[in-house]
XYZ file of C-alpha atoms in Angstrom:
774
model
C 73.674 -39.232 -5.421
C 74.647 -38.003 -8.874
C 75.061 -34.339 -9.673
C 72.159 -34.496 -12.173
C 69.796 -35.886 -9.528
C 70.840 -33.202 -7.057
C 70.186 -30.503 -9.645
C 66.771 -31.999 -10.515
C 65.731 -32.101 -6.854
C 66.881 -28.517 -6.367
C 64.955 -27.310 -9.408
C 61.829 -29.212 -8.289
C 62.106 -27.735 -4.781
C 62.453 -24.226 -6.185
C 59.395 -24.729 -8.391
C 57.342 -26.013 -5.471
C 58.471 -23.121 -3.319
C 57.711 -20.641 -6.094
C 54.260 -22.115 -6.608
C 53.474 -22.031 -2.915
C 54.478 -18.390 -2.713
C 52.616 -17.236 -5.854
C 49.076 -17.716 -4.642
C 46.567 -15.347 -6.225
C 44.063 -13.622 -3.959
C 40.574 -13.010 -5.344
C 38.180 -10.750 -3.463
C 34.478 -10.134 -3.892
C 31.095 -9.773 -2.290
C 28.034 -12.053 -2.458
C 24.570 -10.480 -2.363
C 20.905 -11.386 -2.792
C 19.931 -10.774 -6.423
C 16.531 -9.388 -5.433
C 17.141 -7.356 -2.265
C 20.866 -6.642 -2.851
C 21.530 -7.429 0.801
C 24.815 -9.089 1.769
C 24.721 -12.860 2.283
C 26.781 -13.870 5.322
C 28.091 -17.436 5.543
C 27.908 -18.197 1.819
C 30.467 -20.762 0.586
C 33.019 -20.119 -2.160
C 34.644 -23.472 -2.988
C 36.185 -25.449 -5.777
C 33.527 -27.676 -7.355
C 33.000 -30.939 -5.421
C 35.475 -29.776 -2.809
C 35.405 -28.176 0.622
C 38.497 -26.162 -0.209
C 37.601 -22.493 -0.160
C 36.184 -19.855 2.152
C 32.988 -18.301 3.521
C 31.661 -14.765 3.430
C 31.714 -12.548 6.522
C 28.851 -10.448 7.939
C 29.286 -7.975 5.084
C 29.083 -10.708 2.429
C 32.766 -10.253 1.569
C 35.149 -13.102 0.785
C 38.849 -13.562 0.039
C 39.665 -16.663 -2.020
C 43.265 -17.808 -2.420
C 44.270 -19.939 -5.410
C 47.410 -20.631 -7.488
C 45.205 -20.673 -10.592
C 44.601 -17.725 -12.864
C 40.882 -16.892 -12.913
C 39.757 -20.075 -11.135
C 36.199 -21.360 -11.476
C 34.447 -21.771 -8.122
C 31.079 -22.882 -6.853
C 29.129 -20.295 -4.849
C 26.343 -21.647 -2.640
C 24.144 -20.849 0.329
C 21.037 -22.512 1.677
C 17.906 -21.062 0.133
C 19.681 -19.939 -3.069
C 20.496 -21.479 -6.427
C 24.127 -22.664 -6.603
C 26.245 -20.845 -9.188
C 29.540 -21.634 -10.923
C 31.544 -18.423 -11.236
C 34.908 -17.598 -12.742
C 36.789 -15.268 -10.416
C 38.614 -12.296 -11.892
C 41.434 -10.029 -10.779
C 39.143 -7.122 -9.922
C 36.812 -7.276 -6.925
C 33.464 -8.564 -8.127
C 29.899 -8.698 -6.874
C 28.162 -12.062 -7.224
C 24.347 -12.094 -7.094
C 22.673 -15.293 -5.891
C 19.092 -15.983 -6.993
C 16.692 -17.239 -4.283
C 15.759 -20.893 -4.778
C 12.255 -21.792 -5.893
C 12.549 -25.224 -4.275
C 10.309 -25.764 -1.253
C 12.933 -28.038 0.303
C 15.525 -25.253 0.247
C 13.283 -22.544 1.675
C 14.605 -20.832 4.803
C 12.303 -19.385 7.478
C 13.026 -17.510 10.692
C 9.641 -17.482 12.443
C 9.405 -21.225 13.126
C 11.836 -21.208 16.082
C 12.881 -17.516 16.210
C 16.097 -18.393 14.331
C 16.912 -19.230 10.696
C 16.108 -22.834 9.754
C 15.134 -24.903 6.739
C 11.415 -25.119 6.075
C 11.732 -28.911 5.830
C 12.775 -29.076 9.512
C 9.841 -27.029 10.854
C 6.873 -29.157 12.081
C 4.332 -26.419 11.409
C 2.319 -24.953 8.548
C 4.388 -21.949 7.556
C 4.430 -19.967 4.312
C 6.854 -17.338 3.076
C 6.027 -14.466 0.744
C 9.441 -13.636 -0.675
C 10.852 -10.341 -1.880
C 10.330 -11.244 -5.539
C 6.614 -11.883 -4.987
C 6.279 -8.528 -3.218
C 8.124 -6.706 -6.000
C 6.084 -8.333 -8.767
C 2.709 -7.750 -7.068
C 3.214 -4.005 -6.446
C 0.554 -4.225 -3.750
C -0.962 -1.067 -2.286
C -2.323 -2.973 0.733
C -1.186 -6.152 2.461
C -4.298 -8.166 1.563
C -3.124 -8.177 -2.064
C -0.184 -10.411 -1.079
C -1.303 -12.173 2.118
C -4.329 -13.624 0.336
C -1.940 -15.631 -1.858
C -1.258 -17.919 1.139
C -3.485 -21.001 1.490
C -6.038 -20.616 4.283
C -5.494 -16.860 4.653
C -8.109 -14.214 3.892
C -7.318 -10.678 4.939
C -10.552 -8.711 4.583
C -10.069 -5.311 2.972
C -12.101 -2.719 4.902
C -10.680 0.170 2.877
C -7.735 2.510 3.377
C -5.493 -0.303 4.728
C -8.074 -1.156 7.430
C -8.849 -4.843 7.718
C -10.157 -7.947 9.422
C -8.371 -11.301 9.313
C -9.212 -14.952 8.732
C -6.534 -17.602 9.387
C -8.038 -20.866 10.633
C -10.810 -18.681 12.016
C -13.824 -16.904 10.502
C -13.455 -13.307 9.353
C -13.210 -11.550 12.675
C -12.012 -8.553 14.641
C -11.207 -10.715 17.688
C -7.729 -10.947 19.197
C -6.859 -14.295 17.601
C -3.921 -13.196 15.419
C -0.480 -11.927 16.289
C 1.340 -9.413 14.090
C 5.122 -9.222 14.392
C 7.839 -6.994 12.990
C 11.160 -8.862 12.913
C 9.784 -11.268 15.508
C 8.564 -8.571 17.915
C 4.838 -7.828 18.444
C 3.671 -4.628 16.754
C 1.302 -3.917 19.659
C 1.241 -4.946 23.289
C -0.918 -7.802 24.624
C -4.364 -6.899 25.938
C -4.807 -3.969 23.540
C -5.452 -5.845 20.309
C -6.471 -3.768 17.302
C -7.821 -5.626 14.279
C -6.500 -2.742 12.119
C -2.945 -3.146 13.441
C -1.406 -3.685 9.999
C -2.204 -0.136 8.918
C 0.565 0.805 11.372
C 3.125 -1.021 9.207
C 5.489 0.612 6.725
C 4.927 -1.391 3.535
C 7.986 0.205 1.918
C 10.172 -1.287 4.651
C 9.056 -4.924 4.272
C 11.445 -7.394 2.625
C 9.399 -10.575 2.995
C 6.514 -11.952 5.069
C 6.167 -15.248 6.931
C 2.817 -16.674 8.007
C 2.535 -19.365 10.675
C -0.887 -21.008 10.647
C -2.214 -22.325 13.953
C -1.258 -21.582 17.588
C 2.288 -20.340 18.254
C 1.910 -19.243 21.856
C 4.767 -21.572 22.889
C 7.210 -19.127 21.261
C 5.394 -15.836 20.784
C 2.834 -15.728 23.577
C -0.830 -14.810 23.627
C -3.070 -13.948 20.668
C -1.044 -16.277 18.409
C -4.058 -18.564 17.861
C -5.342 -18.522 14.279
C -1.942 -17.456 12.999
C 1.155 -15.317 13.278
C 2.176 -12.862 10.563
C 5.827 -11.829 10.786
C 7.034 -8.930 8.647
C 10.776 -9.117 7.968
C 12.152 -5.641 7.337
C 14.871 -4.410 5.013
C 18.527 -4.737 5.979
C 21.349 -2.514 4.690
C 22.293 -3.408 1.130
C 25.802 -4.385 0.052
C 25.567 -2.117 -2.993
C 23.954 1.364 -2.936
C 20.206 1.652 -3.435
C 18.372 4.938 -3.961
C 14.897 4.326 -5.321
C 11.843 6.513 -5.879
C 8.471 5.311 -7.145
C 5.199 7.023 -7.954
C 1.873 5.263 -8.477
C -1.823 5.954 -8.549
C -5.182 4.677 -9.756
C -8.414 5.981 -11.218
C -10.141 5.970 -7.806
C -8.165 8.909 -6.463
C -5.294 6.945 -4.892
C -1.799 8.449 -5.116
C 1.394 7.249 -3.468
C 5.071 8.189 -3.389
C 7.640 5.659 -2.101
C 11.300 6.186 -1.303
C 14.099 3.861 -0.309
C 17.807 4.437 0.271
C 20.364 1.970 1.565
C 24.102 1.403 1.586
C 26.975 -0.081 3.576
C 30.201 1.732 4.396
C 32.825 -0.091 6.402
C 31.267 -1.240 9.656
C 28.138 0.862 9.164
C 24.936 -0.015 7.334
C 22.015 2.339 6.673
C 18.417 1.969 5.460
C 15.835 4.723 5.046
C 12.422 3.862 3.594
C 8.907 5.201 3.633
C 5.896 6.348 1.684
C 3.124 8.867 1.707
C -0.288 7.901 0.341
C -3.471 9.843 -0.223
C -6.924 9.052 -1.578
C -9.674 11.497 -2.514
C -13.025 11.218 -4.304
C -13.073 7.426 -4.499
C -15.940 5.305 -5.783
C -17.595 5.289 -2.357
C -18.641 8.507 -0.674
C -16.803 9.834 2.377
C -13.761 7.508 2.148
C -10.740 9.825 1.860
C -7.566 9.017 3.717
C -3.908 9.952 4.017
C -0.934 8.190 5.533
C 2.743 9.003 5.934
C 5.321 6.641 7.353
C 9.098 6.397 7.457
C 11.549 3.835 8.850
C 15.254 4.193 9.558
C 17.755 1.485 10.437
C 21.403 1.833 11.408
C 23.576 -1.253 11.862
C 27.061 -1.200 13.313
C 29.392 -4.218 13.198
C 31.822 -3.956 16.112
C 33.397 -7.158 14.779
C 32.319 -9.992 12.511
C 30.695 -11.511 15.596
C 29.074 -8.513 17.291
C 26.410 -6.275 15.746
C 24.207 -3.481 17.067
C 21.064 -2.769 15.066
C 18.819 0.231 15.726
C 15.516 0.777 13.942
C 12.810 3.412 14.198
C 9.382 3.584 12.507
C 7.036 6.569 12.626
C 3.529 6.627 11.178
C 0.725 9.190 10.952
C -2.661 8.093 9.603
C -6.094 9.640 9.069
C -9.144 8.099 7.409
C -12.776 8.985 6.969
C -14.893 6.222 8.499
C -17.603 5.705 5.928
C -18.996 2.571 7.534
C -20.700 -0.259 5.676
C -23.851 -0.064 3.546
C -27.203 -1.778 4.102
C -28.967 -4.346 1.932
C -31.017 -1.782 -0.001
C -27.967 0.269 -0.911
C -26.017 -2.860 -1.828
C -28.828 -4.148 -4.055
C -29.090 -0.768 -5.789
C -25.314 -0.427 -6.278
C -25.440 2.724 -4.205
C -22.146 3.952 -2.819
C -23.556 6.781 -0.742
C -22.537 7.044 2.901
C -24.645 8.016 5.866
C -21.558 9.496 7.507
C -20.164 13.010 7.122
C -17.852 13.439 10.105
C -16.723 10.066 11.483
C -12.995 9.323 11.378
C -10.093 7.191 12.598
C -6.654 8.671 13.196
C -3.552 6.851 14.391
C -0.104 8.023 15.473
C 2.470 5.292 16.067
C 6.161 5.236 16.934
C 8.236 2.057 17.353
C 11.914 1.898 18.297
C 14.093 -1.186 18.670
C 17.757 -1.640 19.556
C 19.174 -5.168 19.210
C 22.647 -6.302 20.236
C 23.711 -9.661 18.791
C 26.888 -11.535 19.650
C 28.089 -14.751 18.010
C 30.228 -16.378 20.718
C 31.390 -19.092 18.345
C 29.952 -21.215 15.540
C 27.608 -22.923 18.014
C 26.516 -20.130 20.312
C 24.673 -16.839 19.788
C 22.974 -14.332 22.108
C 20.753 -11.372 21.321
C 18.987 -8.763 23.424
C 16.436 -6.202 22.241
C 15.139 -3.056 23.901
C 11.760 -1.902 22.543
C 9.775 1.279 22.928
C 6.285 1.901 21.510
C 4.154 5.042 21.575
C 0.687 4.572 20.097
C -2.500 6.637 19.994
C -5.798 5.905 18.234
C -8.424 8.644 18.117
C -11.886 7.921 16.731
C -15.296 9.316 16.068
C -16.456 5.799 15.184
C -19.306 5.084 12.805
C -19.987 1.768 14.563
C -20.827 3.610 17.829
C -23.624 5.705 16.329
C -27.055 4.583 17.563
C -30.355 6.077 16.417
C -32.582 7.458 19.130
C -35.634 6.248 17.191
C -35.866 2.488 17.739
C -38.299 -0.385 17.885
C -39.462 -1.773 21.232
C -41.791 -4.559 22.273
C -44.686 -2.090 22.354
C -43.901 -0.093 19.205
C -41.448 2.693 18.337
C -39.952 5.305 20.583
C -37.467 8.183 20.316
C -36.738 11.026 17.902
C -36.096 10.332 14.228
C -33.676 13.240 13.803
C -31.533 12.321 16.814
C -28.689 9.854 17.276
C -26.047 9.191 19.903
C -22.331 8.550 19.541
C -18.943 9.098 21.101
C -15.439 10.389 20.480
C -12.801 8.192 22.028
C -9.055 8.058 22.415
C -6.967 4.999 23.246
C -3.227 5.269 23.849
C -0.370 3.268 25.293
C 3.387 3.292 25.799
C 5.538 0.170 25.958
C 8.911 -0.480 27.512
C 10.052 -3.995 26.684
C 13.101 -6.251 26.831
C 13.494 -9.510 24.908
C 16.642 -11.613 25.329
C 17.364 -15.009 23.826
C 20.249 -17.438 23.405
C 20.850 -20.196 20.864
C 23.184 -23.105 21.624
C 24.049 -25.836 19.132
C 24.888 -29.117 20.855
C 27.077 -31.959 19.616
C 24.559 -34.610 20.738
C 22.125 -35.683 18.010
C 22.516 -32.384 16.144
C 20.538 -30.746 18.946
C 19.690 -27.055 19.242
C 18.526 -25.280 22.382
C 16.932 -21.819 22.203
C 15.742 -20.023 25.295
C 14.725 -16.537 26.244
C 13.108 -14.100 28.641
C 10.930 -11.060 28.042
C 9.296 -8.257 29.992
C 6.759 -5.793 28.615
C 5.481 -2.889 30.721
C 2.699 -0.999 28.956
C 0.688 1.736 30.690
C -2.442 2.625 28.685
C -5.352 5.058 28.872
C -8.856 5.179 27.408
C -11.238 8.143 27.262
C -14.678 8.281 25.627
C -16.952 11.331 25.565
C -20.601 11.535 24.507
C -21.722 13.398 21.363
C -25.272 14.318 20.350
C -25.804 13.710 16.622
C -28.171 15.387 14.163
C -29.744 13.116 11.520
C -31.443 14.233 8.289
C -34.655 12.186 8.108
C -34.874 12.480 4.300
C -31.326 11.642 3.195
C -30.749 9.498 6.348
C -27.349 11.140 6.701
C -25.797 12.020 10.033
C -25.072 15.654 9.291
C -23.328 16.950 12.407
C -22.822 16.662 16.126
C -22.281 18.649 19.268
C -20.000 17.536 22.047
C -21.628 17.528 25.465
C -19.798 17.813 28.750
C -20.393 14.144 29.428
C -17.615 11.607 29.914
C -18.666 8.035 29.231
C -15.456 6.190 30.050
C -12.153 7.293 31.553
C -9.595 4.820 32.875
C -5.930 3.846 33.005
C -4.513 0.314 32.893
C -0.953 -0.792 33.564
C -0.353 -4.028 31.660
C 2.738 -5.987 32.693
C 3.697 -9.183 30.854
C 6.636 -11.325 32.014
C 7.542 -14.447 30.056
C 10.141 -17.159 29.570
C 10.375 -19.697 26.765
C 12.561 -22.603 25.677
C 12.705 -24.495 22.375
C 14.611 -27.778 22.044
C 15.090 -29.786 18.870
C 17.197 -32.802 17.987
C 17.486 -35.701 15.524
C 17.292 -39.068 17.358
C 17.745 -40.882 14.048
C 18.602 -39.765 10.541
C 15.790 -37.968 8.702
C 13.758 -37.463 11.914
C 13.676 -34.078 13.656
C 11.866 -33.671 16.981
C 10.928 -30.184 18.215
C 9.452 -29.237 21.586
C 8.847 -25.810 23.085
C 7.094 -24.303 26.055
C 6.427 -20.765 27.235
C 5.239 -19.366 30.540
C 3.422 -16.030 30.637
C 2.465 -13.977 33.663
C 0.143 -10.989 33.208
C -0.682 -8.246 35.682
C -3.526 -5.826 34.878
C -3.688 -2.788 37.203
C -6.999 -1.025 36.470
C -7.694 2.526 37.667
C -11.187 3.855 36.908
C -11.277 7.663 36.961
C -15.092 7.647 37.085
C -17.601 6.284 39.546
C -17.904 2.552 38.794
C -21.085 1.524 36.985
C -22.353 -0.982 34.432
C -21.310 1.480 31.708
C -18.252 3.367 32.934
C -16.601 0.149 34.103
C -15.514 -1.784 37.138
C -14.003 -0.475 40.386
C -10.235 -0.148 40.682
C -8.710 -3.609 40.779
C -5.691 -5.794 40.035
C -5.995 -9.009 38.031
C -3.293 -11.625 37.438
C -3.234 -14.278 34.715
C -0.717 -16.976 33.960
C -0.436 -19.696 31.337
C 1.876 -22.485 30.185
C 1.797 -22.974 26.410
C 3.416 -26.210 25.177
C 4.087 -27.434 21.663
C 5.630 -30.693 20.434
C 6.095 -31.985 16.919
C 8.359 -33.766 14.500
C 9.380 -33.759 10.860
C 10.436 -36.811 8.885
C 12.141 -36.463 5.520
C 11.272 -39.470 3.402
C 13.855 -38.340 0.874
C 15.645 -35.186 -0.183
C 12.456 -34.177 -1.990
C 9.621 -35.163 0.365
C 8.668 -35.255 4.012
C 5.845 -34.920 6.513
C 5.240 -33.520 9.989
C 2.830 -33.619 12.915
C 2.381 -31.424 15.961
C 0.270 -30.716 19.004
C 0.091 -27.215 20.453
C -1.799 -25.016 22.864
C -2.501 -21.320 22.612
C -4.170 -18.833 24.885
C -5.730 -15.369 24.778
C -6.057 -13.291 27.956
C -9.084 -10.990 28.184
C -8.666 -7.714 26.394
C -8.800 -4.612 28.581
C -12.128 -3.535 27.080
C -13.623 -7.002 27.702
C -12.323 -7.067 31.231
C -13.245 -3.640 32.520
C -15.344 -1.530 30.115
C -19.073 -1.731 30.836
C -18.467 -4.392 33.493
C -19.529 -4.254 37.132
C -17.216 -7.023 38.356
C -14.228 -8.176 36.263
C -14.178 -11.967 36.420
C -12.684 -13.431 33.243
C -9.969 -15.975 32.514
C -7.842 -16.566 29.409
C -9.365 -18.555 26.561
C -7.436 -21.718 25.659
C -7.117 -23.388 22.265
C -5.919 -26.942 21.529
C -4.499 -27.738 18.094
C -3.762 -31.077 16.370
C -2.076 -30.946 12.989
C -0.397 -33.045 10.309
C 1.138 -31.961 7.022
C 3.798 -32.591 4.454
C 5.602 -31.442 1.353
C 7.046 -32.964 -1.769
C 8.933 -31.998 -4.879
C 7.123 -34.162 -7.424
C 9.303 -33.101 -10.352
C 12.616 -31.472 -9.479
C 12.506 -27.728 -10.137
C 9.168 -28.253 -11.943
C 6.402 -29.213 -9.511
C 6.185 -29.017 -5.708
C 3.316 -29.172 -3.235
C 2.598 -28.853 0.465
C -0.488 -29.645 2.544
C -1.727 -29.465 6.117
C -4.768 -30.723 8.014
C -5.770 -29.413 11.425
C -8.294 -29.612 14.248
C -8.417 -26.575 16.545
C -10.737 -26.516 19.562
C -11.400 -23.303 21.483
C -12.501 -23.388 25.125
C -13.339 -20.810 27.768
C -14.071 -18.270 25.037
C -15.497 -14.947 26.136
C -19.125 -14.321 25.216
C -21.759 -11.805 26.295
C -24.466 -13.384 28.435
C -27.884 -11.796 28.991
C -28.909 -11.727 32.662
C -32.383 -11.986 34.149
C -32.643 -8.215 34.637
C -31.994 -7.631 30.921
C -28.381 -6.493 31.317
C -25.406 -8.392 29.889
C -21.988 -9.405 31.140
C -18.937 -11.174 29.691
C -18.331 -14.774 30.736
C -15.968 -17.632 29.828
C -18.631 -20.047 28.584
C -17.948 -20.427 24.874
C -16.526 -23.373 22.909
C -15.785 -23.573 19.183
C -14.369 -26.137 16.754
C -12.252 -25.411 13.686
C -10.987 -27.993 11.205
C -9.697 -27.881 7.680
C -7.293 -28.907 4.945
C -4.859 -26.517 3.236
C -3.020 -27.147 -0.024
C -0.349 -25.229 -1.907
C 1.209 -26.048 -5.286
C 3.944 -24.431 -7.367
C 4.708 -25.483 -10.931
C 7.033 -24.424 -13.727
C 5.710 -26.538 -16.618
C 7.786 -24.735 -19.234
C 10.585 -22.240 -19.048
C 9.523 -18.709 -18.096
C 6.016 -19.808 -16.990
C 5.192 -20.279 -13.309
C 1.900 -21.404 -11.778
C 0.830 -21.183 -8.153
C -2.271 -22.548 -6.419
C -3.261 -22.037 -2.769
C -6.507 -23.431 -1.441
C -8.258 -24.315 1.811
C -11.414 -26.204 2.784
C -12.489 -25.593 6.380
C -15.407 -25.857 8.771
C -15.901 -23.577 11.781
C -18.670 -24.350 14.275
C -20.035 -23.201 17.609
C -19.773 -26.167 19.982
C -21.231 -24.568 23.102
C -22.273 -20.982 22.558
C -25.309 -19.267 24.063
C -24.893 -15.506 23.743
C -27.416 -12.878 24.871
C -30.094 -15.552 24.992
C -29.404 -16.924 21.485
C -28.415 -20.603 21.234
C -25.812 -21.224 18.513
C -24.798 -24.758 19.532
C -23.881 -26.815 16.450
C -24.266 -23.880 14.040
C -21.600 -22.854 11.560
C -19.847 -19.680 12.583
C -20.798 -16.592 10.601
C -18.270 -15.143 8.193
C -16.648 -18.553 7.662
C -16.518 -19.688 4.014
C -15.877 -23.421 3.704
C -13.867 -23.029 0.530
C -11.424 -20.369 -0.587
C -8.512 -20.391 -2.985
C -6.060 -18.175 -4.841
C -4.361 -19.161 -8.107
C -1.837 -17.272 -10.196
C 0.039 -17.642 -13.496
C 3.109 -15.591 -14.434
C 4.819 -15.389 -17.808
C 8.275 -13.814 -18.079
C 9.406 -14.196 -21.701
C 13.098 -14.704 -22.356
C 12.948 -12.720 -25.603
C 11.946 -9.543 -23.707
C 14.151 -9.467 -20.623
C 12.523 -7.644 -17.730
C 8.919 -8.137 -18.914
C 6.382 -9.892 -16.678
C 2.681 -10.628 -17.156
C 0.419 -12.350 -14.638
C -3.190 -13.175 -13.874
C -4.587 -14.006 -10.428
C -7.873 -15.664 -9.457
C -9.272 -15.171 -5.939
C -12.293 -17.216 -4.837
C -14.228 -16.928 -1.579
C -17.028 -19.466 -1.188
C -20.455 -18.833 0.298
C -20.894 -18.425 4.040
C -23.518 -17.674 6.664
C -23.969 -14.003 7.443
C -25.358 -14.577 10.940
C -24.656 -17.063 13.749
C -28.266 -18.282 13.637
C -27.525 -19.558 10.099
C -30.590 -17.970 8.503
C -28.910 -16.122 5.601
C -25.984 -16.881 3.299
C -23.757 -14.623 1.214
C -22.874 -16.170 -2.135
C -19.163 -15.344 -2.003
C -17.292 -14.206 -5.075
C -14.723 -14.853 -7.802
C -12.455 -11.988 -8.818
C -9.561 -11.729 -11.277
C -6.552 -9.404 -11.266
C -4.184 -8.844 -14.203
C -0.676 -7.462 -13.727
C 2.064 -6.437 -16.137
C 5.425 -4.780 -15.635
C 8.676 -4.049 -17.394
C 12.100 -3.342 -15.921
C 15.066 -2.002 -17.863
C 18.181 -1.268 -15.838
C 17.089 1.167 -13.119
C 13.664 1.974 -14.582
C 10.514 -0.037 -13.882
C 6.934 0.591 -15.033
C 3.822 -1.421 -14.198
C 0.063 -1.579 -14.696
C -2.219 -3.627 -12.427
C -5.835 -4.093 -13.517
C -7.664 -5.055 -10.346
C -11.072 -6.744 -10.527
C -10.525 -7.154 -14.251
C -14.059 -8.439 -14.991
C -15.654 -5.615 -12.959
C -17.363 -8.075 -10.614
C -19.817 -6.509 -8.160
C -19.318 -8.064 -4.727
C -18.648 -7.386 -1.041
C -15.397 -8.024 0.788
C -17.536 -9.211 3.696
C -21.226 -9.350 4.551
C -23.042 -9.808 7.848
C -26.507 -9.733 9.338
C -27.706 -8.709 12.772
C -31.173 -9.211 14.224
C -32.320 -5.929 12.670
C -30.192 -5.187 9.592
C -27.710 -6.286 6.940
C -24.216 -4.890 6.476
C -21.941 -4.994 3.404
C -18.439 -3.729 2.701
C -18.528 -3.140 -1.070
C -15.423 -4.133 -3.024
C -13.761 -1.773 -5.458
C -14.983 -1.961 -9.070
C -12.471 -2.495 -11.860
C -9.606 -0.050 -11.575
C -6.106 0.460 -12.916
C -3.065 1.048 -10.751
C -0.185 2.557 -12.746
C 3.314 3.134 -11.430
C 6.885 4.000 -12.326
C 10.093 3.730 -10.304
C 13.758 4.538 -10.807
C 16.709 3.169 -8.858
C 19.442 5.799 -8.819
C 21.693 3.280 -7.078
C 22.181 1.575 -10.449
C 24.435 4.486 -11.350
C 26.973 3.393 -8.732
C 27.700 -0.155 -9.882
């Protein structure tokens, strides 16, 4: 070999060696552009190449390249892909959540993160951006954006719910916080969402239809899962102040940061309302949540969270037909109230064994007390009988009651990815031990015969109800999914629940005080099977069959009952649905159709001696179609439509001597929809303007189908502006000043209306001090 060739080879070898040893290292962190939380598992690669790296649990990455300021592609499922030029200094890259339905990620469908397009259920997600834009002061202002959902505003964060069911206070809905029930089974409270810390919610997922196969009882009409804030990758320190012209004032605070292996979140708010449009409707609420995460390693994390809440509200009650017709907002009440104290603690240890295996275990503690002087328990002494009227006109009867419980619970689950057919197996066990007490004492009430107001009361030494119940719930569940062929995903799950109710009556058993001491056991298997089929990358459909169950509530089982003899109610659901992206990044839609049959439902039956008792003799039928559409016809304009047409009927229902067979259920509008348009002009960065239209169709006010309420149309207008750390907003609610009722009902003797708020303006301002740090 010639000397020149040897020299050339040597030079080439030196250059190669030099290049291989002069790699540049670029470091950074990838976060969510809206929540500023770290994104773990995001990819940082050369375009059209798998060469690169992924982010760790803290969202950090280290990218090695021989190039100077290389351009890379940053991507993660559920976010818009970005091309970024890396720089020498450590940089923070913000990914924007994707608006594409096909890219949406949900966690409630199988208790783990998965693509929406692989979930054979009707599930909707209210993302962080929607929550931030809406500036809601109660959850109904955002939940009602979901097709087929109507959360009835009863004032001061109190509510009823309607998801594939009529507006009801029954235990047909399950409310979760990070996948864990807010309250224990058997002690359902239709006002449970007032116990939530709205300032601590990052996004909300709504499953429509039974989900007992994963989450247990009460998950019949739907499941609402509130996903809470996680520690942010960059510091956040935010304060906001808002109020309206109906006496509502609220102060919110949020602080979050990550330091090394530690992550911290502190959030809460205090709200107060005085001298509102309706008499005797003041309230105040304070709540705070704290979360501390510790990453032992990139694979092992311990998360501890605590929420405390203190609530008090006047209980003004509804108004009658005369008052509603006269636009009178006077209240008969002067002393009734509801007060709630709630504490929830959760500690979750999660370990990622490898890329295919993960285990988590959660310890939960709840401490909850509800004290009431309830307006709905007040009964006039003067009443009509078959022979005329009897009783005193200035006398009424009521009660003061207190319901409390503690919970000690354990939930453990494991996820295993399998090599066969892209299969995933998720299984878990849970135990919930919840001792509870209930005490009700009689009060004698004075009524003014002229103003019709209940002016005061005296508490007699008379105990109406006094008992203790130990509620134990043991459960196991398994979820299996696989893809037998390309594009097809099959999902099956089943759960077994065992309930033990230990009832201890502290009074002599009677038809009022309750049953004798007893122990009742219930058990149920809840299966679910379904599949999804993706016709293309932009369209697909699904079908499923599921069962759900509801055990008797403690009050149904034992209060005012001589002999407890009830079984769980069972619901059978058949459902199909689908989704499509008609025009990429411009127009998408999803739909679902369902048939839900309820059996063994608990109703009150009138006996021959005139008394009543609860029995499992009711059947109902629920069917409907739900549709959602999202469009971006032109840049900076977005349109959303959510609608549902449904029919709810009594199939076999004879209650207290009244035959409702074949009738439509009361409080069940056939048609309801919510539509919204947002405009965010490019020429004024940070400005947003939106208008929302909520429609509730007419519905029967009584189960005998004698009277209908016309329903309503209401419009809300919102505007906001954000500049760096400062944000201001104005929401004009009920913009046309429509006079209507949130809900209306009729009994055999009277009408009842919950009047909606007239037009009002909610004004707010916030400042994020965390902007000063980056």
